[in-house]
């Protein structure tokens, strides 16, 4: 698979490229915004990694142009600026994730892996996390080959956790963004998490659904790489 990296700092670009090549990604580097946009529009890439602050054209405008062209590849934004406003601007512009500098190479790899997995899900309708299998087209769930019956709320909750594998979903996000329900109490989320755990994790040696105390919930595999 090919990855597009748009980064004007040659040393950082070389480090990122070396890291991604270990993940068997063929990395094309563009050192300015105009060249990066030309690459994104003229060739096919599995993922684009865009620095925000670039000469010629910034990462936000590149992201905007990519989306306006109807290109749906995952986009990861990199920036030294970590304000809420910057994150919102990037995500509203069509970016899929946001990683502030400086970052550990392991976190970069985890984010890239998660985005590529998520993109594969969107294309195939299949989510595979260890022995958990979800067919989003047929709306079926199995674990270790055993079919699991879920209520509509349990299913939408599981899908949200699986599509955001390794990331924490707060109770507020689950209520408002997953269920579009601003009226229910946060205890409603707790109730459905408990019910979902009984169905997904009760008989499994490794638990997939975890509580992050004080924050929310996450679904992660035993390797914990995302």
mmCIF file of N, CA, C and O in Angstrom, residues 2-55:
data_model
loop_
_atom_site.group_PDB
_atom_site.id
_atom_site.type_symbol
_atom_site.label_atom_id
_atom_site.label_comp_id
_atom_site.label_asym_id
_atom_site.label_seq_id
_atom_site.Cartn_x
_atom_site.Cartn_y
_atom_site.Cartn_z
ATOM 1 N N UNK A 2 0.340 2.302 -0.609
ATOM 2 C CA UNK A 2 1.092 3.552 -0.682
ATOM 3 C C UNK A 2 0.523 4.586 0.285
ATOM 4 O O UNK A 2 -0.695 4.712 0.444
ATOM 5 N N UNK A 3 1.432 5.334 0.918
ATOM 6 C CA UNK A 3 1.048 6.402 1.837
ATOM 7 C C UNK A 3 1.650 7.705 1.343
ATOM 8 O O UNK A 3 2.804 7.749 0.919
ATOM 9 N N UNK A 4 0.861 8.771 1.409
ATOM 10 C CA UNK A 4 1.343 10.104 1.054
ATOM 11 C C UNK A 4 1.663 10.866 2.332
ATOM 12 O O UNK A 4 0.811 11.000 3.210
ATOM 13 N N UNK A 5 2.886 11.346 2.447
ATOM 14 C CA UNK A 5 3.322 12.129 3.601
ATOM 15 C C UNK A 5 3.677 13.530 3.117
ATOM 16 O O UNK A 5 4.583 13.693 2.289
ATOM 17 N N UNK A 6 2.969 14.532 3.624
ATOM 18 C CA UNK A 6 3.250 15.926 3.264
ATOM 19 C C UNK A 6 3.816 16.608 4.507
ATOM 20 O O UNK A 6 3.088 16.926 5.455
ATOM 21 N N UNK A 7 5.132 16.803 4.502
ATOM 22 C CA UNK A 7 5.858 17.315 5.674
ATOM 23 C C UNK A 7 7.078 18.096 5.176
ATOM 24 O O UNK A 7 7.894 17.564 4.406
ATOM 25 N N UNK A 8 7.209 19.366 5.609
ATOM 26 C CA UNK A 8 8.302 20.198 5.099
ATOM 27 C C UNK A 8 9.597 20.052 5.890
ATOM 28 O O UNK A 8 10.656 20.465 5.417
ATOM 29 N N UNK A 9 9.555 19.463 7.069
ATOM 30 C CA UNK A 9 10.770 19.230 7.843
ATOM 31 C C UNK A 9 11.389 17.913 7.376
ATOM 32 O O UNK A 9 10.825 16.834 7.612
ATOM 33 N N UNK A 10 12.526 18.002 6.703
ATOM 34 C CA UNK A 10 13.133 16.825 6.084
ATOM 35 C C UNK A 10 13.468 15.740 7.098
ATOM 36 O O UNK A 10 13.301 14.542 6.825
ATOM 37 N N UNK A 11 13.946 16.134 8.284
ATOM 38 C CA UNK A 11 14.323 15.140 9.292
ATOM 39 C C UNK A 11 13.100 14.401 9.813
ATOM 40 O O UNK A 11 13.107 13.172 9.935
ATOM 41 N N UNK A 12 12.046 15.159 10.119
ATOM 42 C CA UNK A 12 10.813 14.527 10.598
ATOM 43 C C UNK A 12 10.223 13.626 9.519
ATOM 44 O O UNK A 12 9.778 12.511 9.786
ATOM 45 N N UNK A 13 10.234 14.114 8.280
ATOM 46 C CA UNK A 13 9.698 13.322 7.172
ATOM 47 C C UNK A 13 10.449 12.003 7.024
ATOM 48 O O UNK A 13 9.842 10.941 6.822
ATOM 49 N N UNK A 14 11.763 12.046 7.142
ATOM 50 C CA UNK A 14 12.569 10.829 7.009
ATOM 51 C C UNK A 14 12.263 9.849 8.132
ATOM 52 O O UNK A 14 12.186 8.629 7.901
ATOM 53 N N UNK A 15 12.088 10.370 9.348
ATOM 54 C CA UNK A 15 11.782 9.503 10.479
ATOM 55 C C UNK A 15 10.422 8.832 10.312
ATOM 56 O O UNK A 15 10.266 7.632 10.552
ATOM 57 N N UNK A 16 9.427 9.620 9.893
ATOM 58 C CA UNK A 16 8.083 9.066 9.695
ATOM 59 C C UNK A 16 8.098 8.030 8.576
ATOM 60 O O UNK A 16 7.512 6.954 8.696
ATOM 61 N N UNK A 17 8.780 8.360 7.480
ATOM 62 C CA UNK A 17 8.839 7.435 6.351
ATOM 63 C C UNK A 17 9.481 6.109 6.756
ATOM 64 O O UNK A 17 9.004 5.028 6.382
ATOM 65 N N UNK A 18 10.557 6.180 7.530
ATOM 66 C CA UNK A 18 11.229 4.961 7.976
ATOM 67 C C UNK A 18 10.314 4.119 8.854
ATOM 68 O O UNK A 18 10.286 2.888 8.751
ATOM 69 N N UNK A 19 9.551 4.786 9.720
ATOM 70 C CA UNK A 19 8.612 4.081 10.587
ATOM 71 C C UNK A 19 7.524 3.388 9.776
ATOM 72 O O UNK A 19 7.191 2.219 10.015
ATOM 73 N N UNK A 20 6.972 4.098 8.796
ATOM 74 C CA UNK A 20 5.874 3.541 8.003
ATOM 75 C C UNK A 20 6.349 2.444 7.060
ATOM 76 O O UNK A 20 5.588 1.519 6.742
ATOM 77 N N UNK A 21 7.585 2.538 6.606
ATOM 78 C CA UNK A 21 8.110 1.490 5.735
ATOM 79 C C UNK A 21 8.209 0.162 6.478
ATOM 80 O O UNK A 21 8.083 -0.903 5.880
ATOM 81 N N UNK A 22 8.438 0.219 7.803
ATOM 82 C CA UNK A 22 8.446 -0.998 8.610
ATOM 83 C C UNK A 22 7.059 -1.633 8.646
ATOM 84 O O UNK A 22 6.919 -2.822 8.939
ATOM 85 N N UNK A 23 6.028 -0.798 8.383
ATOM 86 C CA UNK A 23 4.649 -1.292 8.325
ATOM 87 C C UNK A 23 4.268 -1.712 6.906
ATOM 88 O O UNK A 23 3.094 -1.892 6.594
ATOM 89 N N UNK A 24 5.281 -1.823 6.038
ATOM 90 C CA UNK A 24 5.104 -2.239 4.655
ATOM 91 C C UNK A 24 4.292 -1.243 3.843
ATOM 92 O O UNK A 24 3.531 -1.608 2.935
ATOM 93 N N UNK A 25 4.468 0.022 4.159
ATOM 94 C CA UNK A 25 3.846 1.085 3.382
ATOM 95 C C UNK A 25 4.906 1.729 2.492
ATOM 96 O O UNK A 25 6.015 2.026 2.942
ATOM 97 N N UNK A 26 4.569 1.938 1.233
ATOM 98 C CA UNK A 26 5.441 2.629 0.296
ATOM 99 C C UNK A 26 5.143 4.126 0.437
ATOM 100 O O UNK A 26 4.059 4.582 0.070
ATOM 101 N N UNK A 27 6.083 4.881 0.978
ATOM 102 C CA UNK A 27 5.829 6.276 1.363
ATOM 103 C C UNK A 27 6.338 7.243 0.295
ATOM 104 O O UNK A 27 7.511 7.214 -0.093
ATOM 105 N N UNK A 28 5.425 8.114 -0.163
ATOM 106 C CA UNK A 28 5.779 9.201 -1.071
ATOM 107 C C UNK A 28 5.792 10.491 -0.256
ATOM 108 O O UNK A 28 4.790 10.845 0.366
ATOM 109 N N UNK A 29 6.918 11.207 -0.257
ATOM 110 C CA UNK A 29 7.049 12.439 0.525
ATOM 111 C C UNK A 29 6.903 13.659 -0.374
ATOM 112 O O UNK A 29 7.514 13.733 -1.445
ATOM 113 N N UNK A 30 6.094 14.617 0.071
ATOM 114 C CA UNK A 30 5.997 15.924 -0.569
ATOM 115 C C UNK A 30 6.392 16.960 0.474
ATOM 116 O O UNK A 30 5.925 16.912 1.611
ATOM 117 N N UNK A 31 7.257 17.904 0.072
ATOM 118 C CA UNK A 31 7.826 18.848 1.040
ATOM 119 C C UNK A 31 7.086 20.171 1.117
ATOM 120 O O UNK A 31 7.444 21.034 1.918
ATOM 121 N N UNK A 32 6.041 20.361 0.299
ATOM 122 C CA UNK A 32 5.252 21.589 0.389
ATOM 123 C C UNK A 32 3.803 21.291 0.025
ATOM 124 O O UNK A 32 3.486 20.231 -0.530
ATOM 125 N N UNK A 33 2.942 22.235 0.331
ATOM 126 C CA UNK A 33 1.519 22.004 0.156
ATOM 127 C C UNK A 33 1.077 21.790 -1.270
ATOM 128 O O UNK A 33 0.240 20.925 -1.549
ATOM 129 N N UNK A 34 1.612 22.551 -2.206
ATOM 130 C CA UNK A 34 1.199 22.422 -3.603
ATOM 131 C C UNK A 34 1.570 21.056 -4.172
ATOM 132 O O UNK A 34 0.764 20.410 -4.848
ATOM 133 N N UNK A 35 2.807 20.614 -3.905
ATOM 134 C CA UNK A 35 3.227 19.290 -4.382
ATOM 135 C C UNK A 35 2.405 18.193 -3.719
ATOM 136 O O UNK A 35 2.054 17.191 -4.361
ATOM 137 N N UNK A 36 2.098 18.384 -2.426
ATOM 138 C CA UNK A 36 1.297 17.395 -1.718
ATOM 139 C C UNK A 36 -0.093 17.262 -2.313
ATOM 140 O O UNK A 36 -0.595 16.145 -2.496
ATOM 141 N N UNK A 37 -0.710 18.397 -2.639
ATOM 142 C CA UNK A 37 -2.049 18.354 -3.240
ATOM 143 C C UNK A 37 -2.003 17.710 -4.619
ATOM 144 O O UNK A 37 -2.872 16.897 -4.962
ATOM 145 N N UNK A 38 -0.997 18.049 -5.408
ATOM 146 C CA UNK A 38 -0.863 17.438 -6.735
ATOM 147 C C UNK A 38 -0.752 15.921 -6.635
ATOM 148 O O UNK A 38 -1.381 15.187 -7.410
ATOM 149 N N UNK A 39 0.042 15.448 -5.672
ATOM 150 C CA UNK A 39 0.194 14.006 -5.481
ATOM 151 C C UNK A 39 -1.139 13.367 -5.092
ATOM 152 O O UNK A 39 -1.528 12.322 -5.610
ATOM 153 N N UNK A 40 -1.843 13.999 -4.154
ATOM 154 C CA UNK A 40 -3.104 13.445 -3.656
ATOM 155 C C UNK A 40 -4.155 13.350 -4.752
ATOM 156 O O UNK A 40 -4.963 12.403 -4.771
ATOM 157 N N UNK A 41 -4.143 14.311 -5.672
ATOM 158 C CA UNK A 41 -5.165 14.346 -6.719
ATOM 159 C C UNK A 41 -4.802 13.521 -7.948
ATOM 160 O O UNK A 41 -5.678 13.146 -8.729
ATOM 161 N N UNK A 42 -3.516 13.226 -8.114
ATOM 162 C CA UNK A 42 -3.093 12.557 -9.339
ATOM 163 C C UNK A 42 -2.794 11.070 -9.181
ATOM 164 O O UNK A 42 -2.754 10.337 -10.172
ATOM 165 N N UNK A 43 -2.588 10.616 -7.934
ATOM 166 C CA UNK A 43 -2.269 9.207 -7.711
ATOM 167 C C UNK A 43 -3.150 8.646 -6.592
ATOM 168 O O UNK A 43 -3.713 9.388 -5.805
ATOM 169 N N UNK A 44 -3.228 7.314 -6.554
ATOM 170 C CA UNK A 44 -4.049 6.650 -5.544
ATOM 171 C C UNK A 44 -3.199 6.276 -4.330
ATOM 172 O O UNK A 44 -2.133 5.669 -4.476
ATOM 173 N N UNK A 45 -3.692 6.648 -3.140
ATOM 174 C CA UNK A 45 -2.985 6.349 -1.888
ATOM 175 C C UNK A 45 -3.943 5.695 -0.898
ATOM 176 O O UNK A 45 -5.140 5.991 -0.881
ATOM 177 N N UNK A 46 -3.384 4.829 -0.047
ATOM 178 C CA UNK A 46 -4.185 4.179 0.989
ATOM 179 C C UNK A 46 -4.464 5.131 2.137
ATOM 180 O O UNK A 46 -5.487 5.012 2.822
ATOM 181 N N UNK A 47 -3.546 6.095 2.372
ATOM 182 C CA UNK A 47 -3.690 7.046 3.475
ATOM 183 C C UNK A 47 -2.840 8.278 3.185
ATOM 184 O O UNK A 47 -1.812 8.181 2.492
ATOM 185 N N UNK A 48 -3.290 9.424 3.668
ATOM 186 C CA UNK A 48 -2.508 10.659 3.571
ATOM 187 C C UNK A 48 -2.220 11.170 4.977
ATOM 188 O O UNK A 48 -3.111 11.192 5.837
ATOM 189 N N UNK A 49 -0.971 11.575 5.200
ATOM 190 C CA UNK A 49 -0.559 12.148 6.482
ATOM 191 C C UNK A 49 -0.097 13.572 6.190
ATOM 192 O O UNK A 49 0.884 13.774 5.467
ATOM 193 N N UNK A 50 -0.826 14.539 6.714
ATOM 194 C CA UNK A 50 -0.599 15.928 6.353
ATOM 195 C C UNK A 50 -0.154 16.753 7.549
ATOM 196 O O UNK A 50 -0.844 16.790 8.571
ATOM 197 N N UNK A 51 0.993 17.406 7.418
ATOM 198 C CA UNK A 51 1.359 18.416 8.398
ATOM 199 C C UNK A 51 0.456 19.619 8.166
ATOM 200 O O UNK A 51 0.070 19.907 7.025
ATOM 201 N N UNK A 52 0.099 20.325 9.217
ATOM 202 C CA UNK A 52 -0.772 21.490 9.057
ATOM 203 C C UNK A 52 0.000 22.695 8.525
ATOM 204 O O UNK A 52 -0.392 23.333 7.547
ATOM 205 N N UNK A 53 1.128 23.016 9.149
ATOM 206 C CA UNK A 53 1.890 24.199 8.770
ATOM 207 C C UNK A 53 2.883 23.846 7.666
ATOM 208 O O UNK A 53 3.901 23.197 7.915
ATOM 209 N N UNK A 54 2.553 24.258 6.427
ATOM 210 C CA UNK A 54 3.362 23.921 5.258
ATOM 211 C C UNK A 54 3.601 25.156 4.404
ATOM 212 O O UNK A 54 2.758 26.066 4.375
ATOM 213 N N UNK A 55 4.692 25.205 3.681
ATOM 214 C CA UNK A 55 4.902 26.302 2.733
ATOM 215 C C UNK A 55 3.988 26.131 1.519
ATOM 216 O O UNK A 55 3.749 25.021 1.060
#
